[in-house]
Amino acid sequence: MTATVTPVSYAATSGEPAPQRVGGAPKVPAGAVRAADPAAGEALDLSVVLEPRDPAALNRFVAEVSDPASPNYRKYLGSGEFADRFGATPQTVERVRARLAAKGLEVGALESDGLTLPVHATVDKAAKAFATDFDGYKLKDGSTGFTNTRAPQLDGAVAGDVRAVVGLNTLAARTPRNTGAKGPARLQHTTDGARQSRLTGTTGTMCTDIKNLYATPGDDYPAAYDKTDYWSARSLAAAYNMADQPNVQTGTTIAVYSLENYDLRDINSYQACHGTKASVSSVRVNGGPTDPVDPVHSIGMETALDVETIVGLAPQSKVLVYQGKNTWDDGTATLRRIVTDNRAKVVSISWGSCETYTPAEVMDAENLLFQQAAAQGQTVVAASGDSGSTGCYQPDETIPGQDKLVTDFPAVSPYVLGVGGTSMRTAVSNQTTWTGSGGGVSQRFSVDANGFQNRTGAGYNDACAAATGTVCRQVPDVSAVGDPATGYPVAFGHDSSGTQYWNIIGGTSGAAPVWAALIGQADQDLACQANGSVGYAHNALYRLPAAAFRDVTSGNNNVTDSGNYSGQYQAGAGYDLATGLGTPNGREIVKGLCASVPRSPAGTFNALTPARVLDTRYGTGRAGTSPVAANGTVKLKVTGAGGVPATGVTAVVINVTAVSPTATGHLIAYPSGTTRPESSNSNWLKGEIIPNLVTVPVGKDGSVDLFNASSGTVHFVADVAGYYTTEAGGSTYLPVGPSRVLDTRAANGVTTKTPVTGKGTVSLQVAGRGGVPATGATAVVMNVTATAPTSTGHLIAYPNGATRTESSNINWLAGQTRPNMVVLPIGTDGKVNLYNAGTGTVHFIADVAGYFTADATGSSFHTAGPSRLLDTRYALGTARNTPVPGGATLVLNVNDGHTLANAKAVVLNVTVTAPTSNGFLTVWPDGSTLPNASSVNWVKGQTVANLVTVPVVNGKIDFRPNAGSVHVIADLFGYYM
């Protein structure tokens, strides 16, 4: 059969190089047979992937961010930075665009990775433009498609600018790396129903009715038992030392790569059985898959396995399922979306194909995406395949080369953690290699011989013709249960009445999400919260001590049905090409990975006389005067504004005020270029004016993002009060107290008990009081509360002797009690001024939390998070999901065995919600007497937030409401050390 179009081979234009073909010879899937060729007018959507502007620099950067000896260690790129730094130059983009358009192709806008040009064509136009024929094929599953017969040809002037052209092959691409269900599915007739949400790291336990369902034999299947015939989430977590994560904090987002539709009812059934309530949502790429879920043909099985395994082992995580069509172009587009979105710091992939039958252009394009993920600090895990050392072997098929030693892509990418499979019955001590565990030596990829893979497994050979100083990439890196005889319990499929089926499924498709869940556990562990997620983990993993792994020393991955009897890759002590480093000793993995994450740079503080850097009402700091839209973001450039220098700034202290909100909501402040966290900074009701002091890390571009988390509009006002810098000359911090230095109601700090008059000022002596020394202090940190105001008004705090600014610190309505943290320079006479900008009277209260000094006796500041450490609504950071009673003390343990265990003080944004009466909260260091001080004040029913800087003693912090009951939330923004 021949194609219906005639390709044209373009001659070189005078003075330029001859046309060149880009990529390797096209790959026809195993088992495909020739079918009708495509029609000339059939549409094609392609991706032309450009070369990075400096590939060598990109290689160096990824090596450096994973090298503890490098000054760039873990200085990952933020969202959007990859395109700016490594994307193709504008000149390259336009040059390639012009050449493609000249050949009749429709070229779209450059993708956000800065490297991909979407191209629309028809078969005849693509054939002429790229000098290739197209042949039609029918695959073994009955689907049809076509592929190019030769690598695409490009003009010599631009061929060197293009790494790959993806999409000329429309045949179904990847295979899910599961073994299918172990026997017929079991029909669930009853259910225990939903249980309490488990958001504290508590591993769910399989419900009794499903356990009994497995234990009841049917006409065509025997009884099955936990730890013998399958591993439930709790049993597997216990075996891998992953169960009941003791110090889980903010949940992490895990992306699941999927090339099929799935049924959310399956996920819901699994969660109802296990008592979990993890968030699972989808992102559909290019419209997503079209074939409906079909249990008969296993469509939806892989995604159910992936998601349910993650939910079972990391129930506090959020799962984003990215769904694309199963074609090479759509599969690559799905991966591109995961990476460029950068919403998930962990990515789980259970779809793959052997290197032999994966098109070269796909491996080139996707390996570049995996490199981008590594540069951004995303951990990507992938199943290593289910055909053992002969990765192209397919049961019941006769395939050319099925007996050859070959690995699976994408697990074999140097930037992907490849996960193999084991067999395990009854206990982790009874592990052996699962024969199907994909492993071996790459024919295409090599790595630095002195890098993470500085060893070779038994049976290694130079399959990739590695250059001097390199070795061929080897897989797997690690392993987990893969044998279907001891597989994973999965809710998948329904009968005609909608009743749920349960299955036992194996394959490295189950092993990969186990490791994704474990990396997710590390990212959300308290030990990682202070300094950041694990990121590109290869170097750190390979450096962990042997005790971090359960070494698998028996068996091999020789699938003899393939015709290969070499037994070349035997399991043995240490690293091997059957099970890699072994299965996880979870707590040791978490501890080791988090210990490898360095602290953020130490910064010292420079106090500023407050200056307004943002007011959306008047176009200050942002173009236009319209309010911030619902779920909208203001990107505020803080470096170079309001006295903040242009360089060397790690964090800023700004007072942010929400004005004229049209709906209830809250503010999330975070560094630009990073994923928006779950933390909050201030909360408001419709029509309120709510300020709060914010200490927030600065993004690499010198900006912070202020997100309006509400369904209505709001204006934001921001006044900068100071900044932290790595440059010399700043002040260090000494925590004290909290200690009350002012209460106008009790003549504390003033001579009378009279309130402050409208437009009146309290000149407060702070030097020599409340733990602040008489001399040497440059700035003071105080919690200031306004109470019993007789009219609307606001507070302006400023150093004595300085001109009063227009910046505000607290806003109030008549009768309200409002607190806010204040950081401000101390006047030369040791005093600060508190000005009542209202017309009525008000009482002021001030509690000192610490001070800054110009000498080096204090502590330096390290940015962190933002990340949530405490939420009593969901038993986060505490044992119960009940409010804290008045008069009771809640103790938050921040002894992470790592960074926070040694912190002198932490910066927390503390929020109280659902109080049952008026009251206040005191936050103070554990092991000391309850001070006469307040950190947050409220009236019944209010949600109120306030910044708190509190010393850490005994690795613990105490929270105590004085009356009623209230839920308490605490978000970490930094620490002093």
Short mmCIF file of N, CA and C in Angstrom, two decimals, residues 64 71 116 246-247 388 469 540 550 557 562 647 672 690 704 853 874 891:
data_model
loop_
_atom_site.label_atom_id
_atom_site.label_comp_id
_atom_site.label_asym_id
_atom_site.label_seq_id
_atom_site.Cartn_x
_atom_site.Cartn_y
_atom_site.Cartn_z
N GLU A 64 23.57 21.20 38.82
CA GLU A 64 23.91 22.02 39.98
C GLU A 64 22.80 22.04 41.02
N PRO A 71 26.70 26.08 44.66
CA PRO A 71 25.97 27.23 45.23
C PRO A 71 24.55 27.33 44.69
N THR A 116 7.87 25.07 22.47
CA THR A 116 6.97 24.28 21.63
C THR A 116 6.09 25.18 20.77
N PRO A 246 3.45 10.72 61.49
CA PRO A 246 3.27 11.35 62.81
C PRO A 246 3.25 12.87 62.80
N ASN A 247 3.91 13.50 61.86
CA ASN A 247 4.02 14.96 61.91
C ASN A 247 3.70 15.59 60.57
N GLY A 388 9.72 -7.32 32.56
CA GLY A 388 11.04 -7.67 33.04
C GLY A 388 12.15 -7.00 32.25
N GLY A 469 33.50 9.14 30.80
CA GLY A 469 32.99 9.85 31.96
C GLY A 469 31.52 9.65 32.23
N ALA A 540 19.87 12.72 46.16
CA ALA A 540 19.61 12.52 47.59
C ALA A 540 19.26 11.07 47.90
N ARG A 550 14.68 -1.40 52.05
CA ARG A 550 14.58 -2.83 52.32
C ARG A 550 15.18 -3.54 51.11
N ASN A 557 14.59 -10.61 36.93
CA ASN A 557 13.49 -10.11 36.11
C ASN A 557 13.57 -10.68 34.69
N SER A 562 9.42 -14.67 26.90
CA SER A 562 9.84 -13.79 25.81
C SER A 562 10.82 -14.49 24.87
N THR A 647 18.08 44.54 45.20
CA THR A 647 18.71 43.22 45.22
C THR A 647 18.96 42.78 46.65
N SER A 672 5.98 35.40 44.37
CA SER A 672 5.65 35.23 42.95
C SER A 672 6.50 34.13 42.34
N ILE A 690 -10.07 45.29 56.81
CA ILE A 690 -9.28 44.37 57.63
C ILE A 690 -7.80 44.47 57.27
N VAL A 704 5.77 39.82 45.16
CA VAL A 704 4.92 38.94 45.94
C VAL A 704 3.54 38.97 45.32
N THR A 853 18.45 44.06 66.89
CA THR A 853 19.64 44.75 67.33
C THR A 853 20.67 44.78 66.20
N TYR A 874 -9.32 20.07 61.28
CA TYR A 874 -9.02 18.82 60.59
C TYR A 874 -7.95 18.00 61.30
N VAL A 891 -0.93 22.44 72.66
CA VAL A 891 0.52 22.45 72.46
C VAL A 891 0.84 21.98 71.04
#
